[in-house]
Each structure stands twice: as C-alpha cells, then as structure tokens.
Amino acid sequence: MSQRNQSAREANIKAIVSYFENGIKSNPSLFGIELEHILVHENGDPVPYEGPQGVARLLECLQKDYSHADHSKSGTILGLFRET
C-alpha cells in the first residue's frame, strides 16, 4: 500500500472512530448509531431506511435478539436496545 493510500486509510479510520465516540451517551451502557449514515451497498449507494434491503428490515431481523424496541407512531422500528 502506498504512503498516500495508508494516510487516507488512517484518516478514514480516525473519522469512523470519531463518529462512534460522538455517539457516546452520559450513561456508558447506552450506545446508539444512525445506521443510515454508515451502511452502503457494494456500489457505494447508501442503504435506505425503507425497502426489502433497508435499515428497517435489518432492525426487524435483529429484534429477536433485543429486549426492547422503539417504534414510531406508524409502528416503524426506530431503534433496539437491551438491558445490560
């Protein structure tokens, strides 16, 4: 890997770590991220919230592994969490 590519890679890693660190809550057992901001298809297009391959579908699939889900007024899953 060239020095330029290595520097770009390191900058990307720092940006990703910073993104997650900015999501740290005052209660260290809480952690939240906006999946629509980081999930992308192989071609680089962002994954939409709606649709068969969207974030909402991912949350539906993961729901069985979590004790609680937040829903919108229309019933859409907004987030998942579990007691630690």
XYZ file of C-alpha atoms in Angstrom:
84
model
C 0.000 0.000 0.000
C 1.389 3.392 -0.922
C 2.087 6.014 1.731
C -0.743 8.147 0.315
C -3.233 5.259 0.495
C -2.044 4.404 4.008
C -2.549 8.016 5.120
C -6.036 8.092 3.593
C -6.885 4.784 5.274
C -5.717 6.066 8.658
C -7.725 9.279 8.194
C -10.832 7.222 7.385
C -10.344 5.060 10.461
C -9.967 8.163 12.653
C -13.148 9.654 11.157
C -15.108 6.446 11.834
C -13.815 6.191 15.418
C -14.683 9.855 15.970
C -18.213 9.265 14.662
C -18.792 6.485 17.183
C -17.159 8.418 20.024
C -19.504 11.338 19.368
C -22.418 8.962 19.960
C -21.295 8.111 23.481
C -24.048 8.824 25.968
C -23.622 10.063 29.540
C -24.609 6.559 30.645
C -21.771 4.338 29.337
C -24.124 1.366 28.979
C -26.061 3.229 26.261
C -24.773 3.243 22.707
C -26.556 4.406 19.612
C -25.760 4.954 15.973
C -27.678 6.090 12.950
C -27.293 3.098 10.645
C -28.453 5.013 7.599
C -25.303 7.110 7.875
C -22.829 4.251 7.608
C -24.461 1.388 5.700
C -23.795 1.329 1.980
C -24.354 -1.128 -0.846
C -21.373 -2.632 -2.690
C -21.626 0.146 -5.297
C -21.351 2.824 -2.582
C -25.002 3.901 -2.620
C -26.469 4.449 0.862
C -28.841 1.811 2.203
C -32.310 3.371 2.517
C -34.390 3.092 5.647
C -37.377 1.568 3.840
C -37.490 -1.402 1.488
C -36.627 -5.104 1.475
C -32.910 -4.404 1.973
C -33.328 -1.309 4.119
C -32.392 -0.436 7.669
C -35.954 -1.076 8.911
C -35.774 -4.649 7.601
C -32.399 -5.125 9.314
C -33.880 -3.903 12.603
C -36.825 -6.290 12.179
C -34.400 -9.204 11.732
C -32.361 -8.172 14.789
C -35.383 -7.510 17.018
C -35.488 -11.066 18.400
C -32.060 -10.519 19.965
C -33.099 -7.384 21.881
C -35.443 -6.925 24.818
C -36.925 -3.589 23.740
C -37.730 -1.715 20.553
C -38.653 1.915 20.000
C -41.348 2.438 17.384
C -42.672 5.458 15.533
C -46.352 6.339 15.749
C -46.838 4.424 12.496
C -45.217 1.309 14.004
C -41.859 1.510 12.222
C -38.924 0.321 14.327
C -36.692 3.252 15.196
C -34.240 1.515 17.474
C -33.441 -1.564 19.513
C -31.921 -1.937 22.940
C -31.487 -4.398 25.759
C -30.760 -4.136 29.411
C -27.118 -4.720 30.307
